[in-house]
Amino acid sequence: MVRLTIDLIAKSRNHFKKKRGLSFPHYLKTLTHLHFSSRNIDDIGDLSMCRNLTVLYLYDNHITQICNLGFASNLTHLYMQNNEITHIDNLSNLQRLSKLYLGGNRIAVVEGLEQLRELKELHLENQRLTPGEKLLFDPRTLISLAESLCVMNISNNNIDDLRDLAVLKELQRFSATDNKLQNIEELEDVFSHWPQLLQMELDGNPVCKIPNGILICKCTLLEINELTRQFLINWKASKESKKKKTIKQLLITYPLTGKQTSNISLSDIILQAFQCILMVGRQTHRMESSNCSGAVVDDSPASSPSSSPSPDGRRRELQRA
């Protein structure tokens, strides 16, 4: 078992070269960056003497728990991807933390970040979850990050719904590739809550395979990759084709009068169709009213009781009307 401690720092050649005649305690106080990636570290020990630590590299180790970092009030960057972490905890004292990298761990619930009011980037891609499990989000954490979080990566986590993330109104870059997103209307609604969005990545989701899908992001200066761009182009072409087919069918059923067909719009056709239906309804109503009144009697021979039209004749009159 390898534990990250002051003694391990003292034995590190890289840090030994940087002391330059300083006493070891004094050197630890001036230390701002600590590089211990790929060292088979299992646990984090007491590092409280590194009071000015701002960047900590601990990726590609075997750490199972985030601990003993409460002293690092100046820490801004924490790199702990590709470890064995199962829970996000013990980070409440890192008030200045700006970037948190936790991809490639075993985290099932995004929580414990309520106190990180300055967190701008959160990377949680490729969690090694049990089969059938998906990454979940604590609503309290999301609400606390709503005013600060700008970058989020949740790729390859079996996620099928993004509606909980709609509160993250400051998001500018979002990546959710290789998930299970397939409801277009839900995506459109979520993206409409992100007015600052500049870049998104959705490759590898079922929603990108729907030929007639719609994905409208109500944001400015949106940068999208080539696959998503082609998806939107195909949707637009399909939409125009459906519109033309609808107009053609309406023209056959309700031909326009007094308009040039080359300049018509869908609203004109719908209005014309409504007027035709309304006119037929009024004529039918008048004929039914005259049949039921019985107050008007015609003196002509055709109006005598013996010559009244049969039900079939009345039906033909209604059809002609």
Coordinates of N, CA and C in Angstrom, one line a residue, residues 33-145:
H33 N 2.5 23.2 -6.7 CA 2.1 22.1 -7.6 C 2.7 20.8 -7.1
L34 N 1.8 19.8 -7.0 CA 2.3 18.5 -6.5 C 1.9 17.4 -7.5
H35 N 3.0 16.8 -8.1 CA 2.8 15.8 -9.2 C 3.0 14.4 -8.6
F36 N 2.0 13.7 -8.5 CA 2.1 12.3 -8.0 C 1.1 11.4 -8.8
S37 N 1.1 11.5 -10.1 CA 0.3 10.6 -11.0 C 1.1 9.4 -11.3
S38 N 0.3 8.3 -11.5 CA 0.9 7.0 -11.8 C 2.0 6.5 -10.9
R39 N 1.6 6.6 -9.6 CA 2.6 6.2 -8.5 C 2.0 5.0 -7.7
N40 N 1.0 4.4 -8.1 CA 0.4 3.3 -7.4 C -0.1 3.7 -6.0
I41 N -0.5 5.0 -5.9 CA -1.0 5.5 -4.6 C -2.4 5.0 -4.3
D42 N -2.5 4.5 -3.0 CA -3.8 4.0 -2.6 C -4.6 5.0 -1.7
D43 N -3.9 5.9 -1.0 CA -4.5 6.7 0.0 C -3.7 8.0 0.1
I44 N -4.4 9.1 0.6 CA -3.9 10.4 0.8 C -3.7 10.6 2.3
G45 N -2.4 10.9 2.7 CA -2.1 11.1 4.1 C -2.2 12.5 4.5
D46 N -1.5 12.9 5.5 CA -1.4 14.3 6.0 C -0.5 15.1 5.2
L47 N -1.1 16.1 4.5 CA -0.3 17.0 3.7 C -0.5 18.4 4.1
S48 N -0.9 18.6 5.4 CA -1.3 19.9 5.9 C -0.2 21.0 5.8
M49 N 1.1 20.5 5.8 CA 2.2 21.5 5.7 C 2.2 22.2 4.3
C50 N 1.5 21.6 3.3 CA 1.5 22.2 2.0 C 0.4 23.3 1.9
R51 N 0.5 24.3 2.7 CA -0.6 25.2 2.8 C -1.0 26.0 1.6
N52 N 0.0 26.2 0.7 CA -0.2 27.0 -0.5 C -0.4 26.1 -1.8
L53 N -0.8 24.9 -1.6 CA -1.0 24.0 -2.7 C -2.2 24.5 -3.5
T54 N -1.9 24.6 -4.8 CA -3.0 25.1 -5.8 C -3.4 24.1 -6.8
V55 N -2.4 23.2 -7.2 CA -2.7 22.2 -8.2 C -2.2 20.9 -7.7
L56 N -3.1 19.8 -7.8 CA -2.7 18.5 -7.3 C -3.0 17.5 -8.3
Y57 N -1.9 16.8 -8.8 CA -2.1 15.7 -9.8 C -2.0 14.4 -9.2
L58 N -3.1 13.6 -9.2 CA -3.2 12.3 -8.6 C -3.9 11.3 -9.5
Y59 N -3.9 11.6 -10.8 CA -4.6 10.7 -11.7 C -3.8 9.4 -11.9
D60 N -4.5 8.4 -12.4 CA -3.9 7.1 -12.7 C -3.2 6.4 -11.5
N61 N -4.0 6.4 -10.4 CA -3.5 5.7 -9.2 C -4.6 4.7 -8.8
H62 N -4.6 4.3 -7.5 CA -5.6 3.4 -7.0 C -6.3 4.0 -5.8
I63 N -6.5 5.2 -5.8 CA -7.2 5.9 -4.6 C -8.7 5.6 -4.6
T64 N -9.1 5.2 -3.4 CA -10.6 4.8 -3.3 C -11.4 5.9 -2.6
Q65 N -10.8 6.8 -2.0 CA -11.5 7.9 -1.2 C -10.8 9.2 -1.3
I66 N -11.6 10.3 -1.5 CA -11.0 11.6 -1.4 C -11.0 12.0 0.1
C67 N -9.8 12.3 0.6 CA -9.7 12.6 2.0 C -8.5 13.4 2.3
N68 N -8.4 14.0 3.5 CA -7.3 14.8 4.0 C -6.9 15.9 3.1
L69 N -7.9 16.5 2.5 CA -7.6 17.7 1.7 C -8.3 19.0 2.2
G70 N -8.8 18.9 3.4 CA -9.4 20.0 4.0 C -8.5 21.2 4.3
F71 N -7.2 21.0 4.4 CA -6.3 22.1 4.6 C -6.1 22.9 3.3
A72 N -6.4 22.4 2.1 CA -6.0 23.0 0.9 C -7.0 24.0 0.4
S73 N -7.1 25.1 1.2 CA -8.1 26.1 0.9 C -7.8 26.9 -0.4
N74 N -6.5 26.8 -0.8 CA -6.1 27.5 -2.0 C -6.1 26.7 -3.3
L75 N -6.5 25.4 -3.1 CA -6.5 24.5 -4.3 C -7.5 24.9 -5.3
T76 N -7.0 25.0 -6.6 CA -7.9 25.4 -7.7 C -8.1 24.3 -8.7
H77 N -7.1 23.4 -8.8 CA -7.2 22.3 -9.8 C -6.9 21.0 -9.1
L78 N -7.9 20.0 -9.3 CA -7.7 18.7 -8.7 C -7.9 17.6 -9.8
Y79 N -6.8 16.9 -10.0 CA -6.8 15.9 -11.1 C -6.8 14.5 -10.4
M80 N -8.0 13.8 -10.4 CA -8.0 12.5 -9.8 C -8.8 11.5 -10.7
Q81 N -8.6 11.6 -12.0 CA -9.2 10.7 -12.9 C -8.5 9.4 -12.9
N82 N -9.2 8.3 -13.3 CA -8.7 7.0 -13.4 C -8.2 6.5 -12.1
N83 N -9.0 6.5 -11.0 CA -8.7 5.9 -9.7 C -9.8 4.9 -9.4
E84 N -10.1 4.7 -8.1 CA -11.1 3.8 -7.7 C -12.1 4.5 -6.8
I85 N -12.3 5.7 -7.0 CA -13.2 6.5 -6.2 C -14.7 6.2 -6.4
T86 N -15.4 6.0 -5.3 CA -16.9 5.6 -5.5 C -17.8 6.8 -5.0
H87 N -17.3 7.7 -4.2 CA -18.1 8.8 -3.7 C -17.4 10.1 -3.8
I88 N -18.1 11.2 -4.1 CA -17.5 12.5 -4.0 C -17.8 13.1 -2.7
D89 N -16.8 13.2 -1.8 CA -17.0 13.8 -0.5 C -15.7 14.4 0.0
N90 N -15.8 15.1 1.1 CA -14.7 15.8 1.8 C -14.0 16.9 0.9
L91 N -14.9 17.6 0.2 CA -14.4 18.7 -0.7 C -14.9 20.0 -0.2
S92 N -15.7 20.1 0.9 CA -16.4 21.3 1.2 C -15.5 22.4 1.6
N93 N -14.2 22.2 2.0 CA -13.3 23.3 2.4 C -12.6 23.8 1.2
L94 N -12.7 23.2 0.0 CA -12.0 23.7 -1.2 C -12.7 24.8 -1.9
Q95 N -12.8 26.0 -1.2 CA -13.7 27.1 -1.6 C -13.2 27.7 -3.0
R96 N -12.0 27.5 -3.3 CA -11.4 28.1 -4.5 C -11.3 27.1 -5.7
L97 N -11.8 25.9 -5.5 CA -11.6 24.9 -6.5 C -12.4 25.3 -7.8
S98 N -11.6 25.3 -8.9 CA -12.2 25.8 -10.2 C -12.4 24.6 -11.2
K99 N -11.5 23.6 -11.1 CA -11.5 22.5 -12.1 C -11.4 21.2 -11.3
L100 N -12.4 20.3 -11.6 CA -12.4 19.0 -10.9 C -12.5 17.9 -11.9
Y101 N -11.4 17.0 -11.9 CA -11.4 15.9 -12.9 C -11.5 14.6 -12.1
L102 N -12.7 13.9 -12.4 CA -13.0 12.7 -11.7 C -13.4 11.6 -12.7
G103 N -13.0 11.7 -14.0 CA -13.4 10.7 -15.0 C -12.7 9.4 -14.7
G104 N -13.4 8.3 -15.2 CA -12.7 7.0 -15.1 C -12.7 6.4 -13.7
N105 N -13.6 6.8 -12.8 CA -13.7 6.3 -11.5 C -14.9 5.3 -11.4
R106 N -15.5 5.2 -10.2 CA -16.7 4.3 -10.0 C -17.8 5.1 -9.3
I107 N -17.9 6.4 -9.7 CA -18.9 7.3 -9.1 C -20.3 7.0 -9.7
A108 N -21.3 6.8 -8.9 CA -22.6 6.6 -9.4 C -23.6 7.8 -9.2
V109 N -23.2 8.6 -8.2 CA -24.1 9.8 -7.9 C -23.2 11.0 -7.8
V110 N -23.5 12.1 -8.5 CA -22.8 13.3 -8.4 C -23.4 14.1 -7.3
E111 N -22.6 14.3 -6.2 CA -23.1 14.9 -5.0 C -21.9 15.5 -4.2
G112 N -22.2 16.1 -3.1 CA -21.1 16.6 -2.2 C -20.4 17.8 -2.8
L113 N -21.0 18.6 -3.7 CA -20.3 19.7 -4.3 C -21.0 21.0 -3.9
E114 N -21.9 21.0 -2.9 CA -22.7 22.2 -2.6 C -21.9 23.4 -2.2
Q115 N -20.7 23.2 -1.6 CA -20.0 24.3 -1.2 C -19.0 24.9 -2.2
L116 N -18.9 24.3 -3.3 CA -17.9 24.7 -4.3 C -18.5 25.8 -5.2
R117 N -18.6 27.0 -4.7 CA -19.3 28.0 -5.5 C -18.5 28.6 -6.6
E118 N -17.2 28.3 -6.7 CA -16.4 28.8 -7.8 C -16.0 27.7 -8.8
L119 N -16.6 26.5 -8.7 CA -16.3 25.4 -9.6 C -16.8 25.8 -11.0
K120 N -15.9 25.7 -12.0 CA -16.3 26.1 -13.4 C -16.2 24.9 -14.3
E121 N -15.4 23.9 -14.0 CA -15.3 22.7 -14.9 C -15.5 21.4 -14.0
L122 N -16.3 20.5 -14.5 CA -16.6 19.3 -13.9 C -16.5 18.2 -14.9
H123 N -15.6 17.3 -14.8 CA -15.3 16.2 -15.7 C -15.6 14.8 -15.0
L124 N -16.6 14.1 -15.6 CA -17.1 12.9 -14.9 C -17.3 11.8 -16.0
E125 N -16.5 11.8 -17.1 CA -16.7 10.9 -18.2 C -16.2 9.5 -17.8
N126 N -16.8 8.5 -18.5 CA -16.4 7.1 -18.4 C -16.3 6.5 -17.0
Q127 N -17.4 6.7 -16.2 CA -17.4 6.0 -14.9 C -17.6 4.5 -15.1
R128 N -16.9 3.7 -14.4 CA -17.0 2.3 -14.5 C -18.1 1.8 -13.5
L129 N -19.3 1.8 -14.1 CA -20.5 1.5 -13.3 C -20.9 0.0 -13.5
T130 N -21.7 -0.5 -12.6 CA -22.2 -1.9 -12.7 C -23.2 -1.9 -13.9
P131 N -23.3 -3.1 -14.5 CA -24.3 -3.2 -15.7 C -25.7 -2.7 -15.3
G132 N -26.3 -1.9 -16.2 CA -27.6 -1.4 -15.9 C -27.7 -0.2 -15.1
E133 N -26.6 0.3 -14.5 CA -26.5 1.5 -13.7 C -26.2 2.7 -14.6
K134 N -26.7 3.9 -14.2 CA -26.4 5.1 -14.9 C -26.0 6.2 -13.9
L135 N -25.3 7.2 -14.4 CA -24.8 8.3 -13.5 C -26.0 9.1 -13.1
L136 N -26.2 9.4 -11.8 CA -27.3 10.2 -11.3 C -26.7 11.5 -10.7
F137 N -27.7 12.5 -10.6 CA -27.3 13.8 -10.1 C -28.1 14.2 -8.9
D138 N -27.5 14.7 -7.8 CA -28.2 15.2 -6.7 C -28.7 16.6 -7.0
P139 N -30.0 16.9 -6.9 CA -30.5 18.2 -7.2 C -29.9 19.3 -6.4
R140 N -29.5 19.1 -5.2 CA -28.9 20.1 -4.4 C -27.5 20.6 -5.0
T141 N -26.8 19.6 -5.4 CA -25.5 19.9 -6.1 C -25.7 20.7 -7.3
L142 N -26.6 20.3 -8.1 CA -26.9 21.0 -9.4 C -27.3 22.4 -9.2
I143 N -28.2 22.7 -8.2 CA -28.6 24.0 -7.9 C -27.4 24.9 -7.4
S144 N -26.6 24.3 -6.6 CA -25.4 25.1 -6.1 C -24.4 25.4 -7.2
L145 N -24.4 24.6 -8.2 CA -23.4 24.9 -9.3 C -24.0 25.7 -10.5

